[in-house]
Amino acid sequence: MKTEKISIIVPCYNEEEALPLFYEEITKVAKQMEKVEFEFMFINDGSKDKTLDILRELSKKDKRVRYVSFSRNFGKEAAMYAGFDNVTGDYVAVMDADLQDPPALLPEMFQAIKEEGYDSVATRRVTRAGEPPIRSFFARMFYKIINKISKADIVDGARDYRLMTRQMVDAILSMGEYNRFSKGIFGWVGFNTKWLAYENVERVAGETKWNFWKLFLYSLEGIVGFSTVPLTIASVFGLLFCFIAFIMIIVIIFKTLMFGDPVSGWPSTTCIIFFVSGVQLFCLGIIGQYLSKTYLETKKRPIYITKETEKTN
Ligand code: UDP
Ligand code: MG
């Protein structure tokens, strides 16, 4: 008699090549863990290839396979949220379809929750092998900065791959924000987390959906979503410049009184105008970032839209 259920959430965007391999691998692990019931929740995030067909097939032949298919591509964050929203398990894991999150770690993760009393077991990769060095450099810098300016504990190299209890899943669902940054959300909800480290694994098939620009925007999402320090920086700049201007006014008044006022200083004036307006635009940009996120939040748009599930098919 199987008493407990693990749900596996798998966001899929154009994963026709990886999916069959993933399914094979995960069912092997499920077989090993014979005391536990499984539910595989695939989220088809508006794939343009045969991903949905594969999911339909799988769900017909294996009752453990369920899926939610979006009306368009909403992004991995929305896919994970949809997964949390729809699974029924007592324990829930998020896993990539490309086998970069080794399903073989699952028994160990489950054991840590059952026997060592953790609420969540997360994974981080200790190497960034196979990644362009410049990307690693910026990634490292991002983690350094965000951990300085945010209260949420955001771990360098952390994957979204983790197993957690129903209690933690409900906490995550209660954070219904539109601009989602899961690495921050997982840290923000708290609970006891055990970290497992493993060597980076390369994708089995297909290719990564991330380019440098997308990662950059995602990192902004993280900073704006989990820290208001940039806004403080804008105020500090303002104060600093007022102070400098004040000193300059006094110096200029004294200089004029003592040495007269020959016409000069045009280049320095231009430089100052450029510099100060640069700083102003930068600060305006920071405020704009927060304003745009607030704007999107206040619209209360749904995080994802379902077009089809295994039940409606
Ligand atoms: N993914 C998704 N929607 C997207 C982009 C990616 O659901 O818009 C899924 C993708 O199918 C994969 C996971 O998110 O299962 C991680 O994507 P990827 O492997 O491209 O990222 P990387 O591992 O390179 O960080
Ligand atoms: Mg991947």
mmCIF file of C-alpha atoms and ligand atoms in Angstrom:
data_model
loop_
_atom_site.group_PDB
_atom_site.id
_atom_site.type_symbol
_atom_site.label_atom_id
_atom_site.label_comp_id
_atom_site.label_asym_id
_atom_site.label_seq_id
_atom_site.Cartn_x
_atom_site.Cartn_y
_atom_site.Cartn_z
ATOM 1 C CA MET A 1 0.000 0.000 0.000
ATOM 2 C CA LYS A 2 1.470 3.311 -1.095
ATOM 3 C CA THR A 3 0.666 6.034 1.381
ATOM 4 C CA GLU A 4 2.656 9.007 0.237
ATOM 5 C CA LYS A 5 2.759 10.787 -3.052
ATOM 6 C CA ILE A 6 5.547 12.708 -4.729
ATOM 7 C CA SER A 7 4.624 15.093 -7.530
ATOM 8 C CA ILE A 8 7.280 16.007 -10.077
ATOM 9 C CA ILE A 9 6.809 19.287 -11.937
ATOM 10 C CA VAL A 10 8.553 19.468 -15.307
ATOM 11 C CA PRO A 11 8.428 22.754 -17.258
ATOM 12 C CA CYS A 12 8.805 21.992 -20.975
ATOM 13 C CA TYR A 13 9.465 24.387 -23.785
ATOM 14 C CA ASN A 14 10.369 22.726 -27.088
ATOM 15 C CA GLU A 15 11.642 19.569 -25.423
ATOM 16 C CA GLU A 16 10.576 16.932 -27.982
ATOM 17 C CA GLU A 17 14.073 15.454 -28.043
ATOM 18 C CA ALA A 18 14.679 15.428 -24.318
ATOM 19 C CA LEU A 19 11.220 14.319 -23.137
ATOM 20 C CA PRO A 20 11.379 10.599 -24.031
ATOM 21 C CA LEU A 21 14.807 10.345 -22.395
ATOM 22 C CA PHE A 22 13.546 12.188 -19.340
ATOM 23 C CA TYR A 23 10.484 9.975 -19.042
ATOM 24 C CA GLU A 24 12.602 6.846 -19.227
ATOM 25 C CA GLU A 25 14.952 8.129 -16.541
ATOM 26 C CA ILE A 26 12.256 9.313 -14.123
ATOM 27 C CA THR A 27 10.236 6.114 -14.369
ATOM 28 C CA LYS A 28 13.392 4.172 -13.486
ATOM 29 C CA VAL A 29 13.747 6.221 -10.320
ATOM 30 C CA ALA A 30 10.037 5.855 -9.545
ATOM 31 C CA LYS A 31 10.419 2.104 -9.796
ATOM 32 C CA GLN A 32 13.271 2.158 -7.270
ATOM 33 C CA MET A 33 11.155 4.106 -4.812
ATOM 34 C CA GLU A 34 8.451 1.472 -4.755
ATOM 35 C CA LYS A 35 6.822 2.593 -1.502
ATOM 36 C CA VAL A 36 5.914 5.978 -2.906
ATOM 37 C CA GLU A 37 3.196 6.931 -5.350
ATOM 38 C CA PHE A 38 4.200 9.284 -8.173
ATOM 39 C CA GLU A 39 2.568 11.986 -10.223
ATOM 40 C CA PHE A 40 4.418 13.559 -13.161
ATOM 41 C CA MET A 41 3.103 17.008 -13.943
ATOM 42 C CA PHE A 42 4.446 18.274 -17.252
ATOM 43 C CA ILE A 43 3.821 21.902 -18.124
ATOM 44 C CA ASN A 44 3.845 22.578 -21.835
ATOM 45 C CA ASP A 45 4.903 26.200 -21.973
ATOM 46 C CA GLY A 46 3.655 27.012 -25.477
ATOM 47 C CA SER A 47 6.100 24.700 -27.273
ATOM 48 C CA LYS A 48 6.254 25.004 -31.032
ATOM 49 C CA ASP A 49 7.467 21.438 -31.620
ATOM 50 C CA LYS A 50 5.924 18.043 -30.866
ATOM 51 C CA THR A 51 6.186 18.361 -27.079
ATOM 52 C CA LEU A 52 2.410 18.443 -26.603
ATOM 53 C CA ASP A 53 1.859 15.373 -28.818
ATOM 54 C CA ILE A 54 4.400 13.454 -26.779
ATOM 55 C CA LEU A 55 2.671 14.496 -23.564
ATOM 56 C CA ARG A 56 -0.738 13.419 -24.880
ATOM 57 C CA GLU A 57 0.690 10.023 -25.776
ATOM 58 C CA LEU A 58 2.441 9.596 -22.442
ATOM 59 C CA SER A 59 -0.646 10.549 -20.439
ATOM 60 C CA LYS A 60 -2.709 8.018 -22.339
ATOM 61 C CA LYS A 61 -0.411 5.133 -21.641
ATOM 62 C CA ASP A 62 0.696 6.087 -18.127
ATOM 63 C CA LYS A 63 -1.924 7.307 -15.639
ATOM 64 C CA ARG A 64 0.766 8.934 -13.491
ATOM 65 C CA VAL A 65 1.486 11.394 -16.295
ATOM 66 C CA ARG A 66 -0.525 14.598 -16.193
ATOM 67 C CA TYR A 67 -0.010 17.792 -18.097
ATOM 68 C CA VAL A 68 -1.097 21.414 -18.329
ATOM 69 C CA SER A 69 -0.641 23.045 -21.696
ATOM 70 C CA PHE A 70 -0.454 26.850 -21.865
ATOM 71 C CA SER A 71 -2.132 29.015 -24.487
ATOM 72 C CA ARG A 72 1.296 30.502 -25.326
ATOM 73 C CA ASN A 73 4.818 30.705 -23.932
ATOM 74 C CA PHE A 74 4.643 32.213 -20.442
ATOM 75 C CA GLY A 75 8.188 31.410 -19.269
ATOM 76 C CA LYS A 76 9.640 28.890 -16.835
ATOM 77 C CA GLU A 77 8.581 30.864 -13.768
ATOM 78 C CA ALA A 78 4.928 30.745 -14.825
ATOM 79 C CA ALA A 79 5.310 27.060 -15.663
ATOM 80 C CA MET A 80 6.614 26.278 -12.176
ATOM 81 C CA TYR A 81 3.767 28.232 -10.599
ATOM 82 C CA ALA A 82 1.222 26.352 -12.715
ATOM 83 C CA GLY A 83 2.838 23.137 -11.557
ATOM 84 C CA PHE A 84 2.556 24.042 -7.877
ATOM 85 C CA ASP A 85 -1.002 25.146 -8.513
ATOM 86 C CA ASN A 86 -2.078 21.828 -10.034
ATOM 87 C CA VAL A 87 -0.178 19.036 -8.280
ATOM 88 C CA THR A 88 -1.726 16.924 -5.556
ATOM 89 C CA GLY A 89 1.332 15.305 -3.942
ATOM 90 C CA ASP A 90 2.420 15.414 -0.298
ATOM 91 C CA TYR A 91 5.903 16.217 -1.565
ATOM 92 C CA VAL A 92 6.659 18.204 -4.660
ATOM 93 C CA ALA A 93 9.788 18.459 -6.796
ATOM 94 C CA VAL A 94 10.644 20.732 -9.712
ATOM 95 C CA MET A 95 12.891 19.260 -12.382
ATOM 96 C CA ASP A 96 14.101 20.371 -15.823
ATOM 97 C CA ALA A 97 13.192 18.215 -18.804
ATOM 98 C CA ASP A 98 16.765 18.143 -20.102
ATOM 99 C CA LEU A 99 18.157 15.851 -17.355
ATOM 100 C CA GLN A 100 20.416 18.629 -16.071
ATOM 101 C CA ASP A 101 18.662 17.978 -12.764
ATOM 102 C CA PRO A 102 19.575 14.331 -12.148
ATOM 103 C CA PRO A 103 16.422 12.374 -11.177
ATOM 104 C CA ALA A 104 18.748 9.867 -9.497
ATOM 105 C CA LEU A 105 19.176 12.305 -6.585
ATOM 106 C CA LEU A 106 15.499 11.973 -5.707
ATOM 107 C CA PRO A 107 15.738 9.025 -3.254
ATOM 108 C CA GLU A 108 18.451 10.835 -1.307
ATOM 109 C CA MET A 109 16.397 14.027 -1.235
ATOM 110 C CA PHE A 110 13.294 12.204 -0.077
ATOM 111 C CA GLN A 111 15.241 10.493 2.679
ATOM 112 C CA ALA A 112 16.577 13.828 3.962
ATOM 113 C CA ILE A 113 13.028 15.121 4.321
ATOM 114 C CA LYS A 114 11.616 11.935 5.850
ATOM 115 C CA GLU A 115 14.430 11.029 8.201
ATOM 116 C CA GLU A 116 16.459 14.165 8.864
ATOM 117 C CA GLY A 117 13.420 16.397 9.294
ATOM 118 C CA TYR A 118 14.130 18.975 6.611
ATOM 119 C CA ASP A 119 11.264 20.802 4.896
ATOM 120 C CA SER A 120 13.075 21.059 1.638
ATOM 121 C CA VAL A 121 16.120 19.646 -0.101
ATOM 122 C CA ALA A 122 17.640 21.861 -2.752
ATOM 123 C CA THR A 123 20.484 21.353 -5.163
ATOM 124 C CA ARG A 124 23.340 23.534 -6.265
ATOM 125 C CA ARG A 125 25.976 22.873 -8.820
ATOM 126 C CA VAL A 126 29.504 23.350 -7.637
ATOM 127 C CA THR A 127 31.033 23.782 -11.069
ATOM 128 C CA ARG A 128 29.963 25.928 -13.930
ATOM 129 C CA ALA A 129 31.731 23.711 -16.463
ATOM 130 C CA GLY A 130 30.438 24.020 -19.990
ATOM 131 C CA GLU A 131 29.370 27.621 -19.465
ATOM 132 C CA PRO A 132 31.021 30.610 -21.190
ATOM 133 C CA PRO A 133 33.495 32.215 -18.699
ATOM 134 C CA ILE A 134 32.025 35.671 -19.173
ATOM 135 C CA ARG A 135 28.587 34.361 -18.194
ATOM 136 C CA SER A 136 30.024 32.699 -15.072
ATOM 137 C CA PHE A 137 31.693 35.970 -14.147
ATOM 138 C CA PHE A 138 28.474 37.972 -14.368
ATOM 139 C CA ALA A 139 26.515 35.222 -12.599
ATOM 140 C CA ARG A 140 28.964 35.314 -9.675
ATOM 141 C CA MET A 141 28.761 39.066 -9.496
ATOM 142 C CA PHE A 142 24.971 38.964 -9.536
ATOM 143 C CA TYR A 143 24.856 36.577 -6.550
ATOM 144 C CA LYS A 144 27.335 38.708 -4.620
ATOM 145 C CA ILE A 145 25.305 41.864 -5.166
ATOM 146 C CA ILE A 146 21.872 40.421 -4.553
ATOM 147 C CA ASN A 147 22.912 38.782 -1.306
ATOM 148 C CA LYS A 148 24.268 42.097 -0.045
ATOM 149 C CA ILE A 149 21.100 44.016 -0.847
ATOM 150 C CA SER A 150 18.361 41.485 -0.198
ATOM 151 C CA LYS A 151 17.019 39.639 2.812
ATOM 152 C CA ALA A 152 16.125 36.516 0.845
ATOM 153 C CA ASP A 153 18.954 34.013 0.921
ATOM 154 C CA ILE A 154 19.877 33.424 -2.707
ATOM 155 C CA VAL A 155 22.522 30.745 -3.158
ATOM 156 C CA ASP A 156 25.127 30.904 -5.939
ATOM 157 C CA GLY A 157 24.760 27.995 -8.325
ATOM 158 C CA ALA A 158 21.375 27.030 -6.890
ATOM 159 C CA ARG A 159 19.186 25.148 -9.346
ATOM 160 C CA ASP A 160 15.417 25.285 -9.272
ATOM 161 C CA TYR A 161 15.629 21.520 -8.698
ATOM 162 C CA ARG A 162 14.339 20.820 -5.200
ATOM 163 C CA LEU A 163 11.969 18.598 -3.282
ATOM 164 C CA MET A 164 9.705 20.167 -0.703
ATOM 165 C CA THR A 165 6.845 19.459 1.621
ATOM 166 C CA ARG A 166 3.233 20.387 0.927
ATOM 167 C CA GLN A 167 3.495 23.045 3.632
ATOM 168 C CA MET A 168 6.261 24.832 1.768
ATOM 169 C CA VAL A 169 4.420 24.497 -1.554
ATOM 170 C CA ASP A 170 1.376 26.184 -0.019
ATOM 171 C CA ALA A 171 3.615 28.979 1.247
ATOM 172 C CA ILE A 172 5.006 29.448 -2.266
ATOM 173 C CA LEU A 173 1.487 29.484 -3.735
ATOM 174 C CA SER A 174 0.510 32.186 -1.264
ATOM 175 C CA MET A 175 3.073 34.438 -2.968
ATOM 176 C CA GLY A 176 0.908 35.243 -5.952
ATOM 177 C CA GLU A 177 3.124 37.947 -7.433
ATOM 178 C CA TYR A 178 3.141 38.413 -11.183
ATOM 179 C CA ASN A 179 6.863 39.147 -11.480
ATOM 180 C CA ARG A 180 8.203 35.850 -10.207
ATOM 181 C CA PHE A 181 11.793 35.090 -9.269
ATOM 182 C CA SER A 182 11.749 31.599 -7.782
ATOM 183 C CA LYS A 183 15.282 31.567 -6.432
ATOM 184 C CA GLY A 184 14.198 34.483 -4.267
ATOM 185 C CA ILE A 185 10.765 33.077 -3.446
ATOM 186 C CA PHE A 186 12.204 29.736 -2.248
ATOM 187 C CA GLY A 187 14.585 31.592 0.046
ATOM 188 C CA TRP A 188 12.018 34.124 1.194
ATOM 189 C CA VAL A 189 9.464 31.585 2.470
ATOM 190 C CA GLY A 190 12.097 30.173 4.823
ATOM 191 C CA PHE A 191 11.824 26.590 6.199
ATOM 192 C CA ASN A 192 14.787 24.303 6.786
ATOM 193 C CA THR A 193 16.617 23.555 3.597
ATOM 194 C CA LYS A 194 19.341 21.016 3.044
ATOM 195 C CA TRP A 195 21.714 21.713 0.165
ATOM 196 C CA LEU A 196 23.068 18.949 -2.011
ATOM 197 C CA ALA A 197 25.976 19.801 -4.276
ATOM 198 C CA TYR A 198 26.652 18.108 -7.571
ATOM 199 C CA GLU A 199 28.799 18.599 -10.645
ATOM 200 C CA ASN A 200 27.219 20.427 -13.534
ATOM 201 C CA VAL A 201 25.613 18.110 -16.076
ATOM 202 C CA GLU A 202 25.173 19.124 -19.700
ATOM 203 C CA ARG A 203 21.824 18.983 -21.470
ATOM 204 C CA VAL A 204 21.008 15.552 -22.983
ATOM 205 C CA ALA A 205 19.348 16.966 -26.072
ATOM 206 C CA GLY A 206 17.962 20.188 -27.504
ATOM 207 C CA GLU A 207 19.436 23.528 -26.528
ATOM 208 C CA THR A 208 19.236 26.070 -23.745
ATOM 209 C CA LYS A 209 16.558 28.756 -23.972
ATOM 210 C CA TRP A 210 18.646 31.339 -22.182
ATOM 211 C CA ASN A 211 20.869 33.893 -23.795
ATOM 212 C CA PHE A 212 22.876 36.593 -22.122
ATOM 213 C CA TRP A 213 20.239 39.298 -22.517
ATOM 214 C CA LYS A 214 17.451 37.095 -21.104
ATOM 215 C CA LEU A 215 19.646 36.241 -18.114
ATOM 216 C CA PHE A 216 20.400 39.919 -17.594
ATOM 217 C CA LEU A 217 16.694 40.800 -17.554
ATOM 218 C CA TYR A 218 16.043 37.876 -15.199
ATOM 219 C CA SER A 219 18.696 39.163 -12.805
ATOM 220 C CA LEU A 220 17.003 42.587 -12.815
ATOM 221 C CA GLU A 221 13.771 40.787 -11.953
ATOM 222 C CA GLY A 222 15.562 39.294 -8.946
ATOM 223 C CA ILE A 223 17.003 42.577 -7.763
ATOM 224 C CA VAL A 224 13.816 44.604 -8.196
ATOM 225 C CA GLY A 225 11.692 41.808 -6.751
ATOM 226 C CA PHE A 226 13.720 41.237 -3.626
ATOM 227 C CA SER A 227 15.423 44.492 -2.730
ATOM 228 C CA THR A 228 14.630 48.171 -2.559
ATOM 229 C CA VAL A 229 18.269 49.164 -2.058
ATOM 230 C CA PRO A 230 18.585 50.617 -5.609
ATOM 231 C CA LEU A 231 15.898 53.148 -4.673
ATOM 232 C CA THR A 232 17.958 54.135 -1.648
ATOM 233 C CA ILE A 233 20.984 54.518 -3.915
ATOM 234 C CA ALA A 234 19.006 57.001 -5.987
ATOM 235 C CA SER A 235 18.256 59.077 -2.874
ATOM 236 C CA VAL A 236 21.886 58.914 -1.746
ATOM 237 C CA PHE A 237 23.027 60.193 -5.162
ATOM 238 C CA GLY A 238 20.560 63.056 -4.840
ATOM 239 C CA LEU A 239 21.854 64.057 -1.407
ATOM 240 C CA LEU A 240 25.472 63.740 -2.462
ATOM 241 C CA PHE A 241 24.976 65.966 -5.483
ATOM 242 C CA CYS A 242 23.136 68.620 -3.458
ATOM 243 C CA PHE A 243 26.045 68.660 -1.071
ATOM 244 C CA ILE A 244 28.640 68.989 -3.845
ATOM 245 C CA ALA A 245 26.609 71.762 -5.502
ATOM 246 C CA PHE A 246 26.410 73.633 -2.198
ATOM 247 C CA ILE A 247 30.203 73.530 -1.726
ATOM 248 C CA MET A 248 30.731 74.617 -5.332
ATOM 249 C CA ILE A 249 28.409 77.602 -4.943
ATOM 250 C CA ILE A 250 30.318 78.813 -1.897
ATOM 251 C CA VAL A 251 33.673 78.339 -3.641
ATOM 252 C CA ILE A 252 32.496 80.220 -6.739
ATOM 253 C CA ILE A 253 31.071 83.125 -4.746
ATOM 254 C CA PHE A 254 34.346 83.581 -2.881
ATOM 255 C CA LYS A 255 36.406 83.211 -6.031
ATOM 256 C CA THR A 256 34.336 85.842 -7.853
ATOM 257 C CA LEU A 257 34.536 88.263 -4.943
ATOM 258 C CA MET A 258 38.306 87.905 -4.685
ATOM 259 C CA PHE A 259 39.437 87.488 -8.294
ATOM 260 C CA GLY A 260 36.609 88.992 -10.374
ATOM 261 C CA ASP A 261 34.719 87.058 -13.025
ATOM 262 C CA PRO A 262 36.687 86.383 -16.218
ATOM 263 C CA VAL A 263 34.657 84.285 -18.697
ATOM 264 C CA SER A 264 36.047 80.803 -18.580
ATOM 265 C CA GLY A 265 35.091 77.325 -17.468
ATOM 266 C CA TRP A 266 32.941 76.387 -20.444
ATOM 267 C CA PRO A 267 34.367 72.838 -20.828
ATOM 268 C CA SER A 268 34.001 72.068 -17.141
ATOM 269 C CA THR A 269 30.404 73.320 -17.179
ATOM 270 C CA THR A 270 29.569 71.036 -20.082
ATOM 271 C CA CYS A 271 31.146 68.067 -18.353
ATOM 272 C CA ILE A 272 29.207 68.758 -15.185
ATOM 273 C CA ILE A 273 25.914 69.079 -17.082
ATOM 274 C CA PHE A 274 26.529 65.781 -18.849
ATOM 275 C CA PHE A 275 27.543 63.989 -15.704
ATOM 276 C CA VAL A 276 24.694 65.248 -13.584
ATOM 277 C CA SER A 277 22.063 64.576 -16.213
ATOM 278 C CA GLY A 278 23.514 61.081 -16.599
ATOM 279 C CA VAL A 279 23.099 60.443 -12.913
ATOM 280 C CA GLN A 280 19.587 61.855 -13.047
ATOM 281 C CA LEU A 281 18.563 59.587 -15.891
ATOM 282 C CA PHE A 282 20.134 56.608 -14.129
ATOM 283 C CA CYS A 283 18.115 57.310 -10.990
ATOM 284 C CA LEU A 284 14.984 57.888 -13.034
ATOM 285 C CA GLY A 285 15.656 54.520 -14.668
ATOM 286 C CA ILE A 286 15.834 52.830 -11.263
ATOM 287 C CA ILE A 287 12.530 54.363 -10.258
ATOM 288 C CA GLY A 288 11.136 53.363 -13.645
ATOM 289 C CA GLN A 289 12.079 49.734 -13.008
ATOM 290 C CA TYR A 290 10.141 49.654 -9.762
ATOM 291 C CA LEU A 291 7.257 51.593 -11.264
ATOM 292 C CA SER A 292 6.942 49.211 -14.209
ATOM 293 C CA LYS A 293 6.891 46.185 -11.906
ATOM 294 C CA THR A 294 4.315 47.869 -9.692
ATOM 295 C CA TYR A 295 2.263 48.680 -12.793
ATOM 296 C CA LEU A 296 2.279 45.043 -13.881
ATOM 297 C CA GLU A 297 1.442 43.851 -10.364
ATOM 298 C CA THR A 298 -1.559 46.175 -10.039
ATOM 299 C CA LYS A 299 -3.080 44.821 -13.242
ATOM 300 C CA LYS A 300 -3.470 41.452 -11.483
ATOM 301 C CA ARG A 301 -3.125 39.525 -14.708
ATOM 302 C CA PRO A 302 -3.153 35.744 -14.424
ATOM 303 C CA ILE A 303 0.313 34.194 -14.217
ATOM 304 C CA TYR A 304 -0.574 31.589 -16.840
ATOM 305 C CA ILE A 305 -3.498 30.574 -19.065
ATOM 306 C CA THR A 306 -4.351 26.921 -19.582
ATOM 307 C CA LYS A 307 -5.455 25.691 -22.960
ATOM 308 C CA GLU A 308 -5.532 21.965 -22.419
ATOM 309 C CA THR A 309 -4.900 19.381 -19.716
ATOM 310 C CA GLU A 310 -4.884 15.591 -19.662
ATOM 311 C CA LYS A 311 -8.473 15.747 -18.405
ATOM 312 C CA THR A 312 -9.821 17.881 -21.248
ATOM 313 C CA ASN A 313 -7.996 15.976 -23.949
HETATM 314 N N1 UDP B 1 11.553 26.300 -20.010
HETATM 315 C C1 UDP B 1 10.198 26.660 -19.995
HETATM 316 N N2 UDP B 1 9.813 27.850 -20.559
HETATM 317 C C2 UDP B 1 10.699 28.704 -21.142
HETATM 318 C C3 UDP B 1 12.079 28.342 -21.114
HETATM 319 C C4 UDP B 1 12.460 27.153 -20.546
HETATM 320 O O1 UDP B 1 9.363 25.913 -19.478
HETATM 321 O O2 UDP B 1 10.285 29.744 -21.645
HETATM 322 C C5 UDP B 1 11.971 25.018 -19.404
HETATM 323 C C6 UDP B 1 12.812 24.140 -20.307
HETATM 324 O O3 UDP B 1 12.019 23.316 -21.138
HETATM 325 C C7 UDP B 1 13.621 23.321 -19.314
HETATM 326 C C8 UDP B 1 13.793 24.290 -18.147
HETATM 327 O O4 UDP B 1 12.795 25.286 -18.308
HETATM 328 O O5 UDP B 1 12.930 22.184 -18.854
HETATM 329 C C9 UDP B 1 15.178 24.903 -18.117
HETATM 330 O O6 UDP B 1 15.469 25.512 -19.377
HETATM 331 P P1 UDP B 1 16.914 25.437 -20.011
HETATM 332 O O7 UDP B 1 17.446 24.048 -19.960
HETATM 333 O O8 UDP B 1 16.817 26.102 -21.348
HETATM 334 O O9 UDP B 1 17.725 26.377 -19.022
HETATM 335 P P2 UDP B 1 19.206 26.099 -18.443
HETATM 336 O O10 UDP B 1 19.220 24.695 -17.912
HETATM 337 O O11 UDP B 1 20.108 26.282 -19.588
HETATM 338 O O12 UDP B 1 19.344 27.131 -17.364
HETATM 339 MG MG MG B 2 18.862 23.103 -18.930
#
